[in-house]
PDB file of C-alpha atoms and ligand atoms in Angstrom:
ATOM      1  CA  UNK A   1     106.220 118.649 112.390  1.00 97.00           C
ATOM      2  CA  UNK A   2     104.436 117.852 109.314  1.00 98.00           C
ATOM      3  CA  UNK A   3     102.960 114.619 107.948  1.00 98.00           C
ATOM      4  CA  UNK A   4     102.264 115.464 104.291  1.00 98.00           C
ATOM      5  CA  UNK A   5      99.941 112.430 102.392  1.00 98.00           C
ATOM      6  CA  UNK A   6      99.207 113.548  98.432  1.00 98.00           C
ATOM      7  CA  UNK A   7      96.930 117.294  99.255  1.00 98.00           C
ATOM      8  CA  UNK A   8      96.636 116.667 102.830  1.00 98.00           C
ATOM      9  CA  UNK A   9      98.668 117.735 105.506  1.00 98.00           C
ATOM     10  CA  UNK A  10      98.754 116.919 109.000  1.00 98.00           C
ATOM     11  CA  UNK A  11     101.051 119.691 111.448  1.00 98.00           C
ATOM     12  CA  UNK A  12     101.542 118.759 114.633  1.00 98.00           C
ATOM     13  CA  UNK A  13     101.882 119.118 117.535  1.00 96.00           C
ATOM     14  CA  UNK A  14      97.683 118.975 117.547  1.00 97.00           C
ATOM     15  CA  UNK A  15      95.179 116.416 118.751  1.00 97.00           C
ATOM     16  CA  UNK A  16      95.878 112.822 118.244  1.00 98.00           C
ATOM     17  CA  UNK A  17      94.850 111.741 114.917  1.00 98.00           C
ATOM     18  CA  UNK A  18      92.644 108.780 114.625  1.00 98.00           C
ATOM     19  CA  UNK A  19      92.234 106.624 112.080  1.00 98.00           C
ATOM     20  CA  UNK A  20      89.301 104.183 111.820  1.00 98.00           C
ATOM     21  CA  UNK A  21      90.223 100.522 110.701  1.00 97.00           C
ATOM     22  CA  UNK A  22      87.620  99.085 108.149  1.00 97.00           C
ATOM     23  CA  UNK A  23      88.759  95.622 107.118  1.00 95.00           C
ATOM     24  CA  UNK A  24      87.169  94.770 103.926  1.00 94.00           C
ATOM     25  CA  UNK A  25      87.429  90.999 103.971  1.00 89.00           C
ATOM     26  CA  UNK A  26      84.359  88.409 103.034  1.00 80.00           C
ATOM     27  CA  UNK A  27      84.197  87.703 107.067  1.00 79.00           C
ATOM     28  CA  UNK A  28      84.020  91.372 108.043  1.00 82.00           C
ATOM     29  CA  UNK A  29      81.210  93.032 105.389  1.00 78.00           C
ATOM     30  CA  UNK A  30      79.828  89.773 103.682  1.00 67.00           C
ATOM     31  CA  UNK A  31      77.126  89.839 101.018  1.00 64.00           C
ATOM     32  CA  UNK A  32      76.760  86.608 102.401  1.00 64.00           C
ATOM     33  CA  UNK A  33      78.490  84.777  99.962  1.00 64.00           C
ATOM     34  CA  UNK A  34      82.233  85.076  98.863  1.00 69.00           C
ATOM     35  CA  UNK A  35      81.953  89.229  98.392  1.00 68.00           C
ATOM     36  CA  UNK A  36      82.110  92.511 100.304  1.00 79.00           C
ATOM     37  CA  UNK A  37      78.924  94.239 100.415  1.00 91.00           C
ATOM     38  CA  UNK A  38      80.453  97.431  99.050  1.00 94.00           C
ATOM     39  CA  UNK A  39      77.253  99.348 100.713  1.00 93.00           C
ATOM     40  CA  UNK A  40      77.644  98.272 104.331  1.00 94.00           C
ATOM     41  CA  UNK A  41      81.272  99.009 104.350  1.00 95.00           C
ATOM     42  CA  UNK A  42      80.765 102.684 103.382  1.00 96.00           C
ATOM     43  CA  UNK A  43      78.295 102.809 105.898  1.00 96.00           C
ATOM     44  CA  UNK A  44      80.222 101.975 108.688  1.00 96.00           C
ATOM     45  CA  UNK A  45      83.365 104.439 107.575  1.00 97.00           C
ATOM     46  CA  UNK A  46      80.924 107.167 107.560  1.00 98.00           C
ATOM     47  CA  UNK A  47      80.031 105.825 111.270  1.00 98.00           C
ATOM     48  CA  UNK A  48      83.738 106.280 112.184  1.00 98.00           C
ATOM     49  CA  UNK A  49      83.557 109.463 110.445  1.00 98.00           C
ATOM     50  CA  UNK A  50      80.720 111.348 112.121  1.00 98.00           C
ATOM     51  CA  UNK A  51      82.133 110.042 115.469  1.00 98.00           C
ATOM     52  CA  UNK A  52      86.094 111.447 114.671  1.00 98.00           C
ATOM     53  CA  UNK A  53      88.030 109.135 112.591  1.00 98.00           C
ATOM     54  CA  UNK A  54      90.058 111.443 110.143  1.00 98.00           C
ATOM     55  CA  UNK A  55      91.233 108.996 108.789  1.00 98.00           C
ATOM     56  CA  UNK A  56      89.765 105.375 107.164  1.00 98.00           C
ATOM     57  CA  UNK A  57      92.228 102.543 106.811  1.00 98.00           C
ATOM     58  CA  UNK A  58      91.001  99.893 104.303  1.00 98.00           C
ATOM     59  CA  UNK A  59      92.318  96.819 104.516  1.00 97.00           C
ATOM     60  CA  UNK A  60      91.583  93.495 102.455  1.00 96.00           C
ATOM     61  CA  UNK A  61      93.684  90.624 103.457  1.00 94.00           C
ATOM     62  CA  UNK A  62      93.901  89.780 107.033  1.00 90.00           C
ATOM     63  CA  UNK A  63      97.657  90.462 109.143  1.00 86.00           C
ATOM     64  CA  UNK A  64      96.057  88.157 111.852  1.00 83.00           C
ATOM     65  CA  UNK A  65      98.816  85.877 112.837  1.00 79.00           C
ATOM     66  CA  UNK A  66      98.759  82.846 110.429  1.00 79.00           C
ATOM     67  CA  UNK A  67      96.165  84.082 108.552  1.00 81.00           C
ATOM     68  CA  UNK A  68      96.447  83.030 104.478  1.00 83.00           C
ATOM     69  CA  UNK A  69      98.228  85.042 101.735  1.00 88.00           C
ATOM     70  CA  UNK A  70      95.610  86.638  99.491  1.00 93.00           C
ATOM     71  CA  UNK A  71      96.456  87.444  95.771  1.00 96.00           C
ATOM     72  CA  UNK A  72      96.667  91.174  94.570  1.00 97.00           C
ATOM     73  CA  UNK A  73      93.975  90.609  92.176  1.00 97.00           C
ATOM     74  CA  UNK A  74      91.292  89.669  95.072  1.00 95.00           C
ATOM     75  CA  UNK A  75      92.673  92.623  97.180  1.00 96.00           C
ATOM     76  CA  UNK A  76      92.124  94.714  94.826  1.00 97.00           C
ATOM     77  CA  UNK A  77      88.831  93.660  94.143  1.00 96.00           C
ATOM     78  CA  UNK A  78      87.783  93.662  97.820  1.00 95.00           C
ATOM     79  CA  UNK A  79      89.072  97.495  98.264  1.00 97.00           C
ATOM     80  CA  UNK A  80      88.826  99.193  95.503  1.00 98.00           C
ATOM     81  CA  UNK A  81      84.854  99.020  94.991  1.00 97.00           C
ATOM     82  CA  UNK A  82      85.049 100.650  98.808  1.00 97.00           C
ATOM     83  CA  UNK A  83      87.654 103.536  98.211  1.00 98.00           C
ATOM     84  CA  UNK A  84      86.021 104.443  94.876  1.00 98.00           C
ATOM     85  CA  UNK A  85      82.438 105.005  96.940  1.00 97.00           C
ATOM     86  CA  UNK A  86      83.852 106.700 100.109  1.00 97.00           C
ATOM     87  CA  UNK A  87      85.454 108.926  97.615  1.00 97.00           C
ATOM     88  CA  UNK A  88      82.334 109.899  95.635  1.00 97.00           C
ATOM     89  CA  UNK A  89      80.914 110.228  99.192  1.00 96.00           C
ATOM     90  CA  UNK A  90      82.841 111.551 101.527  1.00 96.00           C
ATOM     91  CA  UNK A  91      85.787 113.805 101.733  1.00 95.00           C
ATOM     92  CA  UNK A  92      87.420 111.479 104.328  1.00 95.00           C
ATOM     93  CA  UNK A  93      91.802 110.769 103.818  1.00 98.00           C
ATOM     94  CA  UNK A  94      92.197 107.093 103.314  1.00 98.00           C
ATOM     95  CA  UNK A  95      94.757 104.657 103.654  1.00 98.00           C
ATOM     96  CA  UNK A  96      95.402 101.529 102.194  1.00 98.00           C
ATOM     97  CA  UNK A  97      96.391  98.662 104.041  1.00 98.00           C
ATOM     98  CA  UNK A  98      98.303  96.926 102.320  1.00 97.00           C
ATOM     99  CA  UNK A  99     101.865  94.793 101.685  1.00 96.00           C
ATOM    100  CA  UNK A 100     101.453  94.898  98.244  1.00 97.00           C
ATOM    101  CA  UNK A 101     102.616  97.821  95.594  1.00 98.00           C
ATOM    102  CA  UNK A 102     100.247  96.664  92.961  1.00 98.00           C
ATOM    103  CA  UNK A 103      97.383  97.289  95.556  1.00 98.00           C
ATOM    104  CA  UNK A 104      98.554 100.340  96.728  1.00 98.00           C
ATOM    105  CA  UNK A 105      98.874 101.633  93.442  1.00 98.00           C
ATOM    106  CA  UNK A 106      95.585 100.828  92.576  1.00 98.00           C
ATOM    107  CA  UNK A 107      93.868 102.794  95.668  1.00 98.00           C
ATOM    108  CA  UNK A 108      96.144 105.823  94.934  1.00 98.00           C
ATOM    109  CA  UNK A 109      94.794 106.036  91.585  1.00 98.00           C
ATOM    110  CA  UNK A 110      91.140 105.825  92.831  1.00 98.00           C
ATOM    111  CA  UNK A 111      92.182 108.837  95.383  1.00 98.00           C
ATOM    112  CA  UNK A 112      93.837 106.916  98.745  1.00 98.00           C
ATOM    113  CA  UNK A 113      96.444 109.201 100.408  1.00 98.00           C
ATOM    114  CA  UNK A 114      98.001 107.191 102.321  1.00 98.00           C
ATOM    115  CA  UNK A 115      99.845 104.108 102.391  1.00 98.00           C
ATOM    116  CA  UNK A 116      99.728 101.632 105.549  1.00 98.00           C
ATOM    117  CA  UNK A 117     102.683  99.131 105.041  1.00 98.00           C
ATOM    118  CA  UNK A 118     103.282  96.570 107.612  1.00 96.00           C
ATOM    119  CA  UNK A 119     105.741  94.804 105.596  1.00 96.00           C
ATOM    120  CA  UNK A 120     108.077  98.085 105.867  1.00 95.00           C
ATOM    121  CA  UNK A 121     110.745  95.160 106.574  1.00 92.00           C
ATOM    122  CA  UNK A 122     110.759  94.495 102.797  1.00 91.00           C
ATOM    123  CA  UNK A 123     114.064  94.377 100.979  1.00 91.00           C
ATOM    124  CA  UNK A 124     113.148  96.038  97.650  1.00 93.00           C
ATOM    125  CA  UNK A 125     112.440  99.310  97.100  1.00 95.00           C
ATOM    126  CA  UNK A 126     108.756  99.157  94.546  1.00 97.00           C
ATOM    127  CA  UNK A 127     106.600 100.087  97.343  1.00 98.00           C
ATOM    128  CA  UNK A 128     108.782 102.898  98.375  1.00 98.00           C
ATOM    129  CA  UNK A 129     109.183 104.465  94.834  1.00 98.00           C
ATOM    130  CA  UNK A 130     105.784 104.324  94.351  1.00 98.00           C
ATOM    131  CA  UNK A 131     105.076 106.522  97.472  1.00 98.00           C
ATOM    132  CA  UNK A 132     108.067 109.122  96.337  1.00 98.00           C
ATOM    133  CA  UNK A 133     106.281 109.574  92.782  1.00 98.00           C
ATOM    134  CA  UNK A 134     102.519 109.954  94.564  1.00 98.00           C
ATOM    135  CA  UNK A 135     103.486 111.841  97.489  1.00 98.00           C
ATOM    136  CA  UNK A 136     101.488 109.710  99.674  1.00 98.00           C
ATOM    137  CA  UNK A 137     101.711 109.571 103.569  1.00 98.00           C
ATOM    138  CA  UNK A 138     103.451 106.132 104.313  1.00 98.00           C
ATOM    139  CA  UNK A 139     103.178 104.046 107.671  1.00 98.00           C
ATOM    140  CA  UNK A 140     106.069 102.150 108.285  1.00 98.00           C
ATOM    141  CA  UNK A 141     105.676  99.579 110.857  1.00 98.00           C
ATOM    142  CA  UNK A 142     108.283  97.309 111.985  1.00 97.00           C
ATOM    143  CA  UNK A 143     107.626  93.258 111.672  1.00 96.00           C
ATOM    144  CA  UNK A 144     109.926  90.531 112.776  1.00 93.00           C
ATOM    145  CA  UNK A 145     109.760  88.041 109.815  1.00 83.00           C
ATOM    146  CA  UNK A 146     105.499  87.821 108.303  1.00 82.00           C
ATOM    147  CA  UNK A 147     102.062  87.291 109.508  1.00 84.00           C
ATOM    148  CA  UNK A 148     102.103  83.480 108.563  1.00 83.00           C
ATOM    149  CA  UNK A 149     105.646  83.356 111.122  1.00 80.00           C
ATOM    150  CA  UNK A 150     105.833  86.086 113.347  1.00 76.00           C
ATOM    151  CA  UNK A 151     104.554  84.923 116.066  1.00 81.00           C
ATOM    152  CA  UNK A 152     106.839  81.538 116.165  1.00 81.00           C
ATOM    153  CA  UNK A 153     109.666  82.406 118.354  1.00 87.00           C
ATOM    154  CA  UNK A 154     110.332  86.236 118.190  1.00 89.00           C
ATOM    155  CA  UNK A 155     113.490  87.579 119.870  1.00 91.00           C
ATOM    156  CA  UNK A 156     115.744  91.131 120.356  1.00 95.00           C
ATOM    157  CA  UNK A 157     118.426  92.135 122.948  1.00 95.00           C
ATOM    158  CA  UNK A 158     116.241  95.177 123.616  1.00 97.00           C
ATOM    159  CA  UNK A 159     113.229  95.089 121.620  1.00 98.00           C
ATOM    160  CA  UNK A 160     113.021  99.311 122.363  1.00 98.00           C
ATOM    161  CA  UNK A 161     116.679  99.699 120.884  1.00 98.00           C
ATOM    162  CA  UNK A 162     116.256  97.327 117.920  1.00 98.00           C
ATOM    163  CA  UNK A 163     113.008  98.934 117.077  1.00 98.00           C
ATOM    164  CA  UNK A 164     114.484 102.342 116.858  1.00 98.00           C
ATOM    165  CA  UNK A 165     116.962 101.544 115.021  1.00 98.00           C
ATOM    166  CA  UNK A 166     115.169  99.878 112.535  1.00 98.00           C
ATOM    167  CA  UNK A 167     112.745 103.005 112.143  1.00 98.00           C
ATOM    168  CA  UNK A 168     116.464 104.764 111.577  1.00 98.00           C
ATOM    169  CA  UNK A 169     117.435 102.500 108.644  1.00 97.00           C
ATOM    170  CA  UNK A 170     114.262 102.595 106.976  1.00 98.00           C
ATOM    171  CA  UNK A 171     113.930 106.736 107.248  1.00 98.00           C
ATOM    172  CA  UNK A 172     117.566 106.444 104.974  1.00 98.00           C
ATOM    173  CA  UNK A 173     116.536 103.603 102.561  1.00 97.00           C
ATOM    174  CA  UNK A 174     112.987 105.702 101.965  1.00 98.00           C
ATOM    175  CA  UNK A 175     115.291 108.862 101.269  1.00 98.00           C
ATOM    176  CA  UNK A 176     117.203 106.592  98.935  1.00 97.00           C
ATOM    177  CA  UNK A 177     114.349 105.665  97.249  1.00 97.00           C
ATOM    178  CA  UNK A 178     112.969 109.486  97.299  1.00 98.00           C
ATOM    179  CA  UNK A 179     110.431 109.645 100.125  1.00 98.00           C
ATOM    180  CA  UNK A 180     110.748 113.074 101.819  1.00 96.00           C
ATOM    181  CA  UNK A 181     110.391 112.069 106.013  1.00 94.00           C
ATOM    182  CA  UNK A 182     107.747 114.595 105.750  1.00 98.00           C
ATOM    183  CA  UNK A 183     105.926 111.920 104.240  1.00 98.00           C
ATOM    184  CA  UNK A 184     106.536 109.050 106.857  1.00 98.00           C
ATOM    185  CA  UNK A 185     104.987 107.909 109.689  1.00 98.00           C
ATOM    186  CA  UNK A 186     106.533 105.570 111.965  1.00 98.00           C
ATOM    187  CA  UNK A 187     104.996 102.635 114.090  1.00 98.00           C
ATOM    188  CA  UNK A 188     106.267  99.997 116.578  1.00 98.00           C
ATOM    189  CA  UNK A 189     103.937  96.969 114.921  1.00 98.00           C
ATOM    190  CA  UNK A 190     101.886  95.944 118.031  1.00 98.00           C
ATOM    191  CA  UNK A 191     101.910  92.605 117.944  1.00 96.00           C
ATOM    192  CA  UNK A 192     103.843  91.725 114.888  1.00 95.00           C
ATOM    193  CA  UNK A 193     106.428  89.551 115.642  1.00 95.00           C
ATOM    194  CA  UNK A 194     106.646  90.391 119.625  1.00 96.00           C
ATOM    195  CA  UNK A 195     105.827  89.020 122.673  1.00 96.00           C
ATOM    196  CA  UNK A 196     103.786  89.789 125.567  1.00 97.00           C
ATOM    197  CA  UNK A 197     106.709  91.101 127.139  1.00 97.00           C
ATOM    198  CA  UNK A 198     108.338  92.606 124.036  1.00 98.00           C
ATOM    199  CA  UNK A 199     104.827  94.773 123.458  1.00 98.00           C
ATOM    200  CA  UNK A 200     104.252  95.614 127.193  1.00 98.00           C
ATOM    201  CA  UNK A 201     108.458  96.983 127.139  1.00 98.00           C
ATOM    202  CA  UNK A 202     107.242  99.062 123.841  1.00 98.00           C
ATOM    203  CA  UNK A 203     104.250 100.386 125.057  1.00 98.00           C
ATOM    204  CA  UNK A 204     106.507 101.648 127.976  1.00 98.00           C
ATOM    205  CA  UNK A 205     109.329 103.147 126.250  1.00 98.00           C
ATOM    206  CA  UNK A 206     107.048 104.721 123.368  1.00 98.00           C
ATOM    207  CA  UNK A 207     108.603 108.131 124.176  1.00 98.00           C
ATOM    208  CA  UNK A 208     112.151 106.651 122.948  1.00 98.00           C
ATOM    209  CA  UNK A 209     110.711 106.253 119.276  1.00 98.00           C
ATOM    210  CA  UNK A 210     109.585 110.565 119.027  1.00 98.00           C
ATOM    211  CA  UNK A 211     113.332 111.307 118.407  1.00 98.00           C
ATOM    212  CA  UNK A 212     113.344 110.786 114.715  1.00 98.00           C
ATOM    213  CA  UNK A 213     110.913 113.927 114.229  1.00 98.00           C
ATOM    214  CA  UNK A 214     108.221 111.909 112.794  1.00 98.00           C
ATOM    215  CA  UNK A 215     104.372 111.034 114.131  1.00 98.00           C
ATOM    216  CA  UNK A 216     104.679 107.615 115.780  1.00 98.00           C
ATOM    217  CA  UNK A 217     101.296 105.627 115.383  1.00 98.00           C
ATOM    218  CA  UNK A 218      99.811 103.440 117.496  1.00 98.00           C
ATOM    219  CA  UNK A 219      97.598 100.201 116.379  1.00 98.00           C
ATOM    220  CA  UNK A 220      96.657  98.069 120.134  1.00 98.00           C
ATOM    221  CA  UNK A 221      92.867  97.742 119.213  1.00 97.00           C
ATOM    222  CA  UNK A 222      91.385  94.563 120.299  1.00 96.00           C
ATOM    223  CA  UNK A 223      95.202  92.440 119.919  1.00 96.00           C
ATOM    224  CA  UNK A 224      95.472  89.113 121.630  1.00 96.00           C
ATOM    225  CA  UNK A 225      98.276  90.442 123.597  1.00 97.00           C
ATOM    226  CA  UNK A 226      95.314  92.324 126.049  1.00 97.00           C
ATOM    227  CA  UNK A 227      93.459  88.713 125.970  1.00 97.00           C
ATOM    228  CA  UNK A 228      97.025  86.986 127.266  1.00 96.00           C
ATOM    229  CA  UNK A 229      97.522  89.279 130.057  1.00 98.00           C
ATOM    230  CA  UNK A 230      93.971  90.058 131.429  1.00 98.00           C
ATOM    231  CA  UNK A 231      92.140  86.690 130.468  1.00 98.00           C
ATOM    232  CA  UNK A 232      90.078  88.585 128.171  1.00 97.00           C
ATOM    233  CA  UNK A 233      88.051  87.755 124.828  1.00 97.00           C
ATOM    234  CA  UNK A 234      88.546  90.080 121.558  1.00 95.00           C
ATOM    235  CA  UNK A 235      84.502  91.769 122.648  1.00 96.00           C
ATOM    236  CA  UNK A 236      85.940  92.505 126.242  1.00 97.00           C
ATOM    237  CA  UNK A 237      89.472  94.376 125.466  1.00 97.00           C
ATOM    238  CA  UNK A 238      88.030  98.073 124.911  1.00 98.00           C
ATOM    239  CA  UNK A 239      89.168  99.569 128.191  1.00 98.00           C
ATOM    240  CA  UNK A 240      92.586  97.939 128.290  1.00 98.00           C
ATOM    241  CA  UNK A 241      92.996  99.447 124.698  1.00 98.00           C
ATOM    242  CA  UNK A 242      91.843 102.890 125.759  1.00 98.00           C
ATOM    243  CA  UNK A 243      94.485 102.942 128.859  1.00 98.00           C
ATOM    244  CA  UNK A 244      97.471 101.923 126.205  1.00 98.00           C
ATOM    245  CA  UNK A 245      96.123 104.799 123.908  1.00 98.00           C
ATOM    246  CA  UNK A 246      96.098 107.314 126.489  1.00 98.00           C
ATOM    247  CA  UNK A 247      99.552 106.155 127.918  1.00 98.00           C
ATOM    248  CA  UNK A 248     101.021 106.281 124.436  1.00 98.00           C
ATOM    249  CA  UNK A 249      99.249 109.708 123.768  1.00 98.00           C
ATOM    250  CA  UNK A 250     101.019 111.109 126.764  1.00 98.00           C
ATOM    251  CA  UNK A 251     104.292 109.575 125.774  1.00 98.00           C
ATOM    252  CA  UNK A 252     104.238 111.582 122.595  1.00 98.00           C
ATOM    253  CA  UNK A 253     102.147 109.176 119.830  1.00 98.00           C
ATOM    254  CA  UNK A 254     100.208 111.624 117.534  1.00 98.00           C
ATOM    255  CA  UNK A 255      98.152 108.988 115.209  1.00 98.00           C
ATOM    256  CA  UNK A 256      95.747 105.836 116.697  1.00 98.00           C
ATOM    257  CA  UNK A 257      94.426 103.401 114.528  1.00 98.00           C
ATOM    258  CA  UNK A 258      91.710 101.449 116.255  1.00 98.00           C
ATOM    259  CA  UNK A 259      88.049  99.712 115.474  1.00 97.00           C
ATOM    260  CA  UNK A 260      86.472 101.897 118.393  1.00 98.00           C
ATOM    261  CA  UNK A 261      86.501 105.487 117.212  1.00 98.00           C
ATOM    262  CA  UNK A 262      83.720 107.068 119.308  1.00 98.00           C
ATOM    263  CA  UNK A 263      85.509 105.270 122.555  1.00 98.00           C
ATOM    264  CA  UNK A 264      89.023 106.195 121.544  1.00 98.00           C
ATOM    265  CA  UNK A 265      88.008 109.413 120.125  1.00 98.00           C
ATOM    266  CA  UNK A 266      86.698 110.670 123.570  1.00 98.00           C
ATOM    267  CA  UNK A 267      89.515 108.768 125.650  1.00 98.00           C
ATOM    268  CA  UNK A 268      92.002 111.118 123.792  1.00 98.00           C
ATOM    269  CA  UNK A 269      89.684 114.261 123.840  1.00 98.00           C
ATOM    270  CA  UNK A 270      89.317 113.704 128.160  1.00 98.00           C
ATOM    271  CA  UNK A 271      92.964 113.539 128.144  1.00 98.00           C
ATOM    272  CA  UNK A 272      93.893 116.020 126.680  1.00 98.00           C
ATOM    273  CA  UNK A 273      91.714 118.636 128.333  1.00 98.00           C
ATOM    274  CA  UNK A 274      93.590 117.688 131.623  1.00 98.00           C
ATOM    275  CA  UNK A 275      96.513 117.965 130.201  1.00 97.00           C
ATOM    276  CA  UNK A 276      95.694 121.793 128.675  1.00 96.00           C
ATOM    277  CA  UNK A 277      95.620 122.682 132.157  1.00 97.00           C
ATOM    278  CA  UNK A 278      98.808 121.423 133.344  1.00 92.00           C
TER     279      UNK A 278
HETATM  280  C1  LIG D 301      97.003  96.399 109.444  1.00 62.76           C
HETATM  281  N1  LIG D 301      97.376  96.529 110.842  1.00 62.76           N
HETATM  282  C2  LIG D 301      96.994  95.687 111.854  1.00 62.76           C
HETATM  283  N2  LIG D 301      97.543  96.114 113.005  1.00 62.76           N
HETATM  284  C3  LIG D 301      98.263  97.234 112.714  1.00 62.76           C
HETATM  285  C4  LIG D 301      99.054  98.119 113.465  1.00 62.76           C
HETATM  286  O1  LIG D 301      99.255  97.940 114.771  1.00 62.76           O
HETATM  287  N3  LIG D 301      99.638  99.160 112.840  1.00 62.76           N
HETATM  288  C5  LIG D 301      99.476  99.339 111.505  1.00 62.76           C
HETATM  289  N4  LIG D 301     100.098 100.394 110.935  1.00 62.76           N
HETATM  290  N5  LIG D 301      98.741  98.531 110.739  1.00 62.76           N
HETATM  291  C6  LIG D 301      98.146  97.499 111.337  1.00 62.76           C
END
């Protein structure tokens, strides 16, 4: 199986992929006013470089639950600066995390391969055409309703079933919209608009979502759902995150998007050298 983003190409089966989150936002790389210090955000994607990212997803609004709606214009100030340096730097694939096809479009013309969309949920098809005429790699995760909702009241029958069939749907509306699947990646959305429950009953049945022949990607890295079920604060939910990687890994997830690279990086590579020998 392929996963084909612009000149890159991922073939699998092959060691899990990970992908190091760098969230530029004014709270996460702050000149210490209202901007991102374009200079200490490189740095740290070259950390998650030299340690075994292969990947850096840039993000610049928050998906925190409830967090506020930030306009295209500032996202696209916040990122771009970023992507244009780690490209004149580094020969690291990057993804853009983003909702927004005006942003997206923007980091693909300054050399991003790959597009992040949590808001794979959307109706209309701009984001999707936009991947089919770059040939970027596209994440589609699923979402029940938006950041600012999500977490009101979510509900499924079977959170597993619904889940997989949504990932069904939107493999035919991106071929509508002329995204080869060679270009997709699919992921379960962690978090986004799910329970407790409904994440632990995903993390479990993570081998049910392989069967559409595409990498399934997994994003657990410090979520409040650890904090609800051990009692533990965002600096203390490393280990829990590691177990869920390695579970997920074994289940058949190829891609792991995560703030801990080194951690996660030698989690997987442990793993997997028991599992050589089995
Ligand atoms: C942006 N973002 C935050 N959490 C995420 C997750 O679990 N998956 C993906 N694809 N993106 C995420």
């Amino acid at each position: 199986m392929k996963w084909r983003c612009r000149e890159v190409e991922f073939v699998f089966p092959r060691p899990a992929v990970v992908m190091g989150i760098l969230n530029v936002t004014p709270d996460s790389f702050s000149d210490g006013g209202q901007f991102v210090d374009v200079a200490k955000a490189v740095v740290h994607a070259q950390k998650m470089l030299s340690v075994g990212a292969e990947i850096i997803d840039i993000g610049g609004e928050s998906t925190r639950p409830g967090a506020p709606e930030v306009s295209a214009a500032d996202e696209i100030a916040r990122v771009l600066p970023v992507i244009k340096q780690l490209k004149a730097e580094t020969t690291a694939v990057i993804s853009i995390d983003t909702q927004k096809p005006d942003v997206a479009r923007a980091a693909l013309e300054s050399g991003a391969q790959i597009v992040n969309d949590i808001a794979a949920c959307r109706e209309e098809d701009a984001m999707w055409r936009l991947v089919a005429e770059t040939g970027a790699g596209y994440v589609a995760m699923h979402m029940q309703g938006t950041p600012q909702t999500m977490q009101a009241n979510p509900q499924y029958a079977d959170v597993v079933t619904e889940v997989n069939e949504f990932f069904a749907d939107r493999l035919q509306r991106l071929a509508a919209a002329g995204v080869s699947s060679d270009q997709t990646a699919l992921d379960v959305g962690i978090g986004f608009g799910k329970t407790l429950e409904h994440n632990l009953q995903l993390l479990a049945g993570m081998r049910h979502f392989t069967k559409h022949q595409r990498p399934v990607l997994l994003g657990v890295s410090r979520k409040s759902f650890v904090g609800r079920l051990l009692g533990l604060e965002v600096n203390e939910r490393l280990p829990a995150a590691l177990a869920c990687t390695v579970d997920a890994i074994g289940q058949g997830a190829s891609i792991i998007r995560t703030h801990d690279v080194a951690e996660t990086c030698r989690a997987i590579r442990m793993a997997e050298a028991i599992w050589e020998k089995r």
